[in-house]
XYZ file of C-alpha atoms in Angstrom:
95
model
C -13.865 11.062 -11.427
C -16.023 14.124 -11.058
C -19.003 14.262 -9.083
C -21.640 16.831 -10.154
C -24.119 18.378 -7.666
C -27.007 15.900 -8.806
C -24.691 13.285 -7.805
C -24.213 14.425 -4.480
C -27.816 15.105 -3.982
C -28.567 11.481 -4.850
C -26.104 10.314 -2.608
C -27.461 12.885 0.219
C -31.080 10.992 -0.852
C -29.944 7.481 -0.253
C -28.324 8.511 3.204
C -31.500 10.201 4.077
C -33.718 7.133 3.356
C -31.743 5.025 5.652
C -31.411 7.569 8.387
C -34.785 8.498 8.487
C -36.087 5.157 9.499
C -33.207 4.605 12.126
C -32.243 6.489 15.288
C -28.315 6.671 14.511
C -26.908 10.116 14.826
C -23.245 8.934 13.327
C -21.755 6.701 10.526
C -18.624 5.643 9.646
C -16.969 6.402 6.288
C -14.383 3.871 5.480
C -13.169 5.009 2.066
C -10.198 6.093 0.035
C -9.986 10.235 -0.096
C -12.050 10.473 -3.342
C -14.814 12.537 -4.634
C -17.269 10.079 -3.176
C -16.034 10.103 0.263
C -16.242 14.100 0.124
C -19.801 13.722 -1.047
C -20.755 11.404 1.720
C -19.030 13.842 4.314
C -21.133 16.709 2.501
C -24.087 14.543 2.956
C -23.585 14.144 6.389
C -23.148 17.770 6.980
C -26.591 18.487 5.125
C -28.258 15.957 7.079
C -26.968 16.675 10.497
C -25.694 13.284 10.947
C -21.873 12.794 12.575
C -19.275 11.208 10.810
C -16.308 9.003 11.964
C -13.729 8.897 9.087
C -11.845 5.533 8.697
C -9.028 4.321 6.961
C -9.245 1.541 4.581
C -5.472 0.778 5.344
C -5.605 0.663 8.836
C -5.580 -2.999 10.517
C -8.959 -4.598 11.097
C -8.625 -4.739 14.855
C -7.977 -0.880 15.160
C -11.300 -0.266 12.766
C -13.389 -2.413 14.624
C -12.464 -0.819 17.885
C -13.354 2.553 16.666
C -16.488 1.423 14.993
C -17.298 -0.324 18.610
C -16.290 2.764 20.548
C -18.053 5.120 18.281
C -21.284 2.485 18.592
C -21.611 2.883 14.672
C -24.406 0.753 13.335
C -23.572 2.088 9.462
C -20.485 2.058 7.633
C -19.976 3.831 3.965
C -17.331 2.012 1.990
C -16.182 2.218 -1.374
C -14.303 -0.725 -3.139
C -11.194 -0.511 -1.408
C -13.198 0.102 1.871
C -15.342 -3.041 0.792
C -12.266 -5.499 1.395
C -11.241 -3.592 4.600
C -15.123 -3.910 5.778
C -15.581 -7.693 5.391
C -14.677 -8.828 8.920
C -16.530 -6.014 10.506
C -20.017 -6.284 11.902
C -21.577 -2.880 11.031
C -24.255 -2.645 8.753
C -22.910 -1.445 5.260
C -24.317 0.720 2.688
C -22.118 0.809 -0.543
C -21.910 3.397 -2.920
């Protein structure tokens, strides 16, 4: 899958809509290494939002600990990350 600049801009716009209403300064990115994950990272940089990369293959306990320690309220995930995120208590936004 290849993303166009327009698609990256759309993702950035969706993230902006979420973050302009909150006081969060960081999000989790629970995805495989794909164009979508890189688009999410670029969007975070463009918006001045920190991100914490999370691996969907990590044990759920490890991921939950990182999310809690980083005080993440939002986690972006893809199809693979979605199954890893089912037991987590962070607010989720799916692309």
